[in-house]
């Protein structure tokens, strides 16, 4: 079953960039990554899914219900963490969270305390007295307190220190084990690499790649570093499958996609003093996709 399904989802802002013909689906129980730099269309996609803004054309379904016609009903089962959180400054944290919980007509007090303990958040402080990072913790607890079926996160870790990021990831993994589906939007690719099963890469409002994380990193991508005995000729490395070629003095770096035997044969004529072949990380693979011409 697909928890999220889009069909040519489009939001136009006239001359300003929105999103165009977005097509993807997120399966029940999946942790799905949605990555791209700021301004690529991630937040616009999320706001359209949540029916905070309406599409210009195309459609989206969540829980097999149209997001426009069933928006309020759908949102009861969603936990949403926006990239920036804003609250009534004079409220205490506990009062704000209990007020949020009241919308779901269930006792969330134990969950709130448990989440606050994990995130090291003082529930008795006023919102106005919190740092940006602690306000983000309030947003995380507000997102998770009603044990939603679908968790939608937009740049969720900004403001969190590394320890709190790890605690947050542990909470997400725990929620996922209990059956929650997670849509994780970020420009921090190492986070997506740790957490997600599949990923969609968005560029200038359009999906340019939809792939399993494991496939993005499997053996058809290799990172080469070569040291040569004399200054190398860059033309020797203009080989199909070579990307991100960088030649500096006696060192050559590139990412290769293809049959590794073929690249070894083609560089065998180069006078090599040392060679390293590694798995590229997701960021390096992503930059290859993102730097390609349309």
C-alpha positions as a printed NumPy array, in Angstrom:
array([[  0.   ,   0.   ,   0.   ],
       [  1.197,   3.518,  -0.847],
       [  0.847,   6.059,   1.962],
       [  1.791,   8.964,  -0.356],
       [  1.137,   9.034,  -4.088],
       [  1.535,  11.99 ,  -6.433],
       [  0.364,  12.322, -10.023],
       [  2.016,  15.13 , -12.038],
       [  1.799,  17.354,  -8.962],
       [  2.434,  20.951, -10.031],
       [  2.45 ,  24.255,  -8.178],
       [  3.186,  27.313, -10.272],
       [  4.067,  30.761,  -8.919],
       [  4.172,  32.477, -12.286],
       [  7.745,  33.482, -13.039],
       [  8.994,  32.189,  -9.676],
       [  9.937,  28.523,  -9.493],
       [  7.498,  26.084,  -7.92 ],
       [  7.271,  22.378,  -8.72 ],
       [  6.37 ,  20.677, -12.002],
       [  5.017,  17.192, -12.731],
       [  6.176,  15.621,  -9.46 ],
       [  5.612,  11.854,  -9.497],
       [  6.596,   9.512,  -6.675],
       [  5.036,   7.146,  -4.167],
       [  5.963,   6.268,  -0.593],
       [  5.128,   2.794,   0.653],
       [  3.649,   2.048,   4.051],
       [  6.42 ,   1.62 ,   6.632],
       [  9.08 ,   3.176,   4.41 ],
       [ 11.601,   5.855,   5.365],
       [ 11.718,   7.956,   2.207],
       [ 14.323,  10.643,   1.546],
       [ 13.593,  13.805,  -0.418],
       [ 16.8  ,  15.659,  -1.171],
       [ 17.957,  18.755,  -2.982],
       [ 19.512,  22.107,  -2.139],
       [ 17.542,  25.026,  -0.758],
       [ 15.158,  26.416,  -3.367],
       [ 14.814,  23.128,  -5.267],
       [ 11.119,  22.722,  -4.365],
       [ 11.196,  20.476,  -1.282],
       [  9.096,  22.707,   0.996],
       [  6.638,  23.554,  -1.787],
       [  6.068,  19.833,  -2.353],
       [  5.487,  19.243,   1.357],
       [  3.098,  22.187,   1.757],
       [  1.121,  20.958,  -1.243],
       [  0.959,  17.432,   0.212],
       [ -0.338,  18.89 ,   3.47 ],
       [ -2.883,  21.007,   1.545],
       [ -1.471,  24.148,   3.117],
       [ -1.285,  25.34 ,  -0.484],
       [ -3.284,  23.909,  -3.375],
       [ -1.748,  22.483,  -6.548],
       [ -2.015,  24.349,  -9.833],
       [ -2.514,  21.013, -11.57 ],
       [ -2.014,  17.33 , -10.916],
       [ -2.969,  15.653,  -7.648],
       [ -1.705,  13.902,  -4.543],
       [ -3.143,  11.242,  -2.265],
       [ -2.275,  10.398,   1.311],
       [ -3.803,   7.235,   2.806],
       [ -5.477,   6.877,  -0.613],
       [ -7.433,  10.108,  -0.041],
       [ -7.126,  13.282,  -2.1  ],
       [ -5.115,  15.829,  -0.105],
       [ -7.313,  18.77 ,  -1.151],
       [-10.764,  17.296,  -0.535],
       [ -9.803,  15.303,   2.6  ],
       [ -7.112,  17.604,   4.039],
       [ -8.41 ,  18.001,   7.631],
       [ -9.159,  14.284,   7.952],
       [ -5.726,  13.283,   6.644],
       [ -3.828,  15.72 ,   8.86 ],
       [ -5.137,  14.03 ,  12.031],
       [ -2.861,  11.084,  11.238],
       [  0.185,  13.153,  10.244],
       [  3.04 ,  14.517,  12.34 ],
       [  4.643,  17.512,  10.603],
       [  7.864,  19.29 ,  11.507],
       [  8.439,  22.429,   9.386],
       [ 11.914,  23.778,   8.706],
       [ 11.225,  26.749,  10.984],
       [  9.018,  26.657,  14.061],
       [  7.153,  29.653,  15.529],
       [  5.21 ,  29.669,  18.798],
       [  3.396,  31.926,  21.266],
       [  6.358,  33.155,  23.314],
       [  4.511,  33.616,  26.607],
       [  3.368,  29.988,  26.852],
       [  5.228,  27.337,  28.818],
       [  6.472,  24.395,  26.771],
       [  4.214,  21.916,  28.612],
       [  1.132,  24.128,  28.094],
       [  1.843,  24.412,  24.38 ],
       [  2.317,  20.65 ,  23.992],
       [ -0.799,  19.796,  26.006],
       [ -2.748,  22.275,  23.886],
       [ -1.423,  20.544,  20.745],
       [ -2.34 ,  17.146,  22.183],
       [ -5.929,  18.304,  22.823],
       [ -6.599,  18.336,  19.075],
       [ -6.119,  14.569,  18.945],
       [ -8.521,  13.766,  21.81 ],
       [ -6.125,  11.35 ,  23.507],
       [ -3.978,  11.463,  26.638],
       [ -0.475,  12.247,  25.397],
       [  1.018,  13.317,  28.749],
       [  3.204,  10.194,  29.197],
       [  4.506,  10.379,  25.645],
       [  5.273,  14.098,  26.026],
       [  7.322,  13.454,  29.177],
       [  9.129,  10.51 ,  27.592],
       [ 10.01 ,  12.506,  24.456],
       [ 11.135,  15.5  ,  26.548],
       [ 13.451,  13.212,  28.562],
       [ 15.019,  11.806,  25.381],
       [ 15.469,  15.278,  23.873],
       [ 16.642,  16.828,  27.174],
       [ 13.983,  19.559,  27.113],
       [ 12.734,  21.431,  30.187],
       [  8.925,  21.388,  29.912],
       [  8.487,  24.198,  32.445],
       [ 10.412,  26.844,  30.536],
       [  8.692,  29.595,  28.597],
       [  8.959,  29.415,  24.817],
       [ 10.481,  32.913,  24.808],
       [ 13.419,  31.692,  26.928],
       [ 14.375,  28.846,  24.589],
       [ 17.277,  28.783,  22.16 ],
       [ 16.653,  27.994,  18.485],
       [ 17.75 ,  24.397,  19.091],
       [ 15.375,  23.943,  22.022],
       [ 12.494,  25.413,  20.024],
       [ 13.279,  22.764,  17.402],
       [ 12.997,  20.113,  20.133],
       [  9.52 ,  21.441,  20.963],
       [  8.629,  21.019,  17.281],
       [  9.92 ,  17.434,  17.289],
       [  7.831,  16.524,  20.341],
       [  4.777,  18.26 ,  18.877],
       [  5.296,  16.244,  15.68 ],
       [  5.52 ,  12.869,  17.464],
       [  3.297,  13.194,  20.553],
       [  0.136,  11.717,  18.978],
       [  1.989,   8.717,  17.462],
       [  1.115,   9.627,  13.862],
       [  0.902,   7.086,  11.04 ],
       [  2.85 ,   9.412,   8.73 ],
       [  5.72 ,  11.678,   9.828],
       [  6.687,  14.494,   7.439],
       [  9.948,  16.275,   8.226],
       [ 11.27 ,  19.381,   6.482],
       [ 14.958,  20.045,   7.263],
       [ 14.382,  18.613,  10.753],
       [ 17.869,  18.69 ,  12.296],
       [ 18.8  ,  22.371,  11.895],
       [ 19.674,  23.754,  15.313],
       [ 20.256,  20.359,  16.951],
       [ 23.68 ,  19.401,  18.256],
       [ 25.099,  16.01 ,  17.131],
       [ 23.963,  14.164,  20.294],
       [ 20.394,  15.45 ,  19.979],
       [ 20.413,  14.601,  16.258],
       [ 21.269,  11.009,  17.137],
       [ 18.554,  10.899,  19.818],
       [ 16.086,  12.25 ,  17.269],
       [ 17.086,   9.615,  14.71 ],
       [ 16.624,   6.928,  17.377],
       [ 13.092,   8.227,  18.02 ],
       [ 12.339,   8.098,  14.286],
       [ 13.651,   4.544,  13.983],
       [ 11.534,   3.51 ,  16.961],
       [  8.423,   5.124,  15.452],
       [  9.17 ,   3.397,  12.147],
       [  9.475,  -0.004,  13.875],
       [  5.999,   0.597,  15.314],
       [  4.667,   1.121,  11.78 ],
       [  5.03 ,   4.849,  11.061],
       [  5.923,   5.907,   7.528],
       [  8.507,   8.705,   7.364],
       [  9.028,  11.335,   4.66 ],
       [ 12.398,  12.967,   5.348],
       [ 13.253,  16.103,   3.378],
       [ 16.772,  17.46 ,   3.728],
       [ 19.758,  18.976,   1.952],
       [ 22.107,  17.163,   4.369],
       [ 22.826,  14.027,   2.425],
       [ 24.664,  12.115,   5.151],
       [ 21.446,  12.164,   7.217],
       [ 19.427,  10.712,   4.362],
       [ 22.103,   8.094,   3.747],
       [ 21.924,   6.89 ,   7.384],
       [ 18.162,   6.786,   7.676],
       [ 16.335,   6.244,   4.393],
       [ 15.456,   3.243,   2.216],
       [ 14.809,   5.18 ,  -0.999],
       [ 15.446,   8.699,  -2.154],
       [ 14.064,  11.189,  -4.655],
       [ 16.451,  13.883,  -5.889],
       [ 14.746,  17.162,  -6.806],
       [ 16.359,  19.81 ,  -9.   ],
       [ 14.741,  23.126,  -9.993],
       [ 11.254,  21.872,  -9.126],
       [ 11.532,  18.53 , -10.936],
       [ 12.39 ,  15.01 ,  -9.806],
       [ 15.595,  14.011, -11.6  ],
       [ 16.2  ,  10.659,  -9.884],
       [ 14.199,   8.178,  -7.827],
       [ 16.325,   5.368,  -6.479],
       [ 17.095,   2.989,  -3.626],
       [ 19.919,   4.242,  -1.409],
       [ 21.652,   0.878,  -1.845],
       [ 21.486,   1.214,  -5.639],
       [ 22.95 ,   4.718,  -5.572],
       [ 25.936,   3.34 ,  -3.685],
       [ 26.372,  -0.064,  -5.285],
       [ 29.43 ,  -1.186,  -7.19 ],
       [ 28.816,   0.603, -10.464],
       [ 30.117,   3.788,  -8.787],
       [ 33.764,   3.953,  -7.72 ],
       [ 35.899,   6.822,  -6.478],
       [ 39.435,   6.867,  -7.896],
       [ 42.498,   8.661,  -6.605],
       [ 45.633,   8.171,  -8.683],
       [ 49.16 ,   9.429,  -8.1  ],
       [ 51.35 ,   9.517, -11.22 ],
       [ 55.124,   9.548, -11.571],
       [ 54.994,  12.522, -13.929],
       [ 52.486,  15.295, -14.566],
       [ 49.431,  13.536, -16.061],
       [ 47.725,  14.501, -19.299],
       [ 44.084,  15.301, -18.522],
       [ 43.053,  13.979, -21.939],
       [ 44.141,  10.488, -20.862],
       [ 41.169,  10.467, -18.469],
       [ 38.502,  11.751, -20.854],
       [ 36.885,   8.313, -20.753],
       [ 33.138,   7.465, -20.899],
       [ 31.859,   7.02 , -17.346],
       [ 34.408,   9.375, -15.756],
       [ 32.831,  12.26 , -13.821],
       [ 34.07 ,  14.977, -11.459],
       [ 37.558,  14.771, -12.985],
       [ 40.094,  16.809, -11.018],
       [ 43.794,  16.909, -12.006],
       [ 46.239,  18.713,  -9.709],
       [ 49.993,  18.325, -10.09 ],
       [ 50.628,  14.555,  -9.903],
       [ 47.218,  13.616,  -8.452],
       [ 44.058,  12.657, -10.355],
       [ 40.622,  12.287,  -8.691],
       [ 37.369,  11.193, -10.331],
       [ 34.179,   9.158,  -9.888],
       [ 33.621,   6.344, -12.361],
       [ 30.332,   4.688, -13.28 ],
       [ 30.6  ,   1.506, -15.351],
       [ 32.585,  -1.7  , -15.67 ],
       [ 35.648,  -1.352, -13.468],
       [ 37.674,  -3.687, -15.729],
       [ 37.263,  -1.294, -18.651],
       [ 38.54 ,   1.718, -16.718],
       [ 41.53 ,  -0.252, -15.408],
       [ 42.436,  -1.264, -18.958],
       [ 42.131,   2.297, -20.238],
       [ 44.349,   3.833, -17.55 ],
       [ 46.946,   1.027, -17.748],
       [ 49.073,   3.17 , -20.067],
       [ 49.351,   5.905, -17.412],
       [ 52.599,   5.836, -15.41 ],
       [ 51.008,   5.243, -11.974],
       [ 52.904,   5.32 ,  -8.673],
       [ 49.855,   4.725,  -6.458],
       [ 46.108,   4.16 ,  -6.767],
       [ 43.145,   4.16 ,  -4.371],
       [ 39.659,   2.89 ,  -5.279],
       [ 36.835,   3.579,  -2.774],
       [ 33.059,   3.657,  -2.526],
       [ 31.82 ,   7.233,  -2.995],
       [ 29.47 ,   8.62 ,  -0.361],
       [ 25.958,   9.699,  -1.251],
       [ 26.953,  13.369,  -1.362],
       [ 29.505,  12.722,  -4.096],
       [ 27.006,  10.651,  -6.081],
       [ 24.344,  13.321,  -5.598],
       [ 26.621,  16.098,  -6.822],
       [ 27.254,  14.049,  -9.957],
       [ 23.505,  13.976, -10.626],
       [ 22.986,  17.576,  -9.673],
       [ 25.811,  18.995, -11.784],
       [ 24.661,  17.218, -14.954],
       [ 23.084,  19.406, -17.588],
       [ 19.326,  19.188, -18.014]])
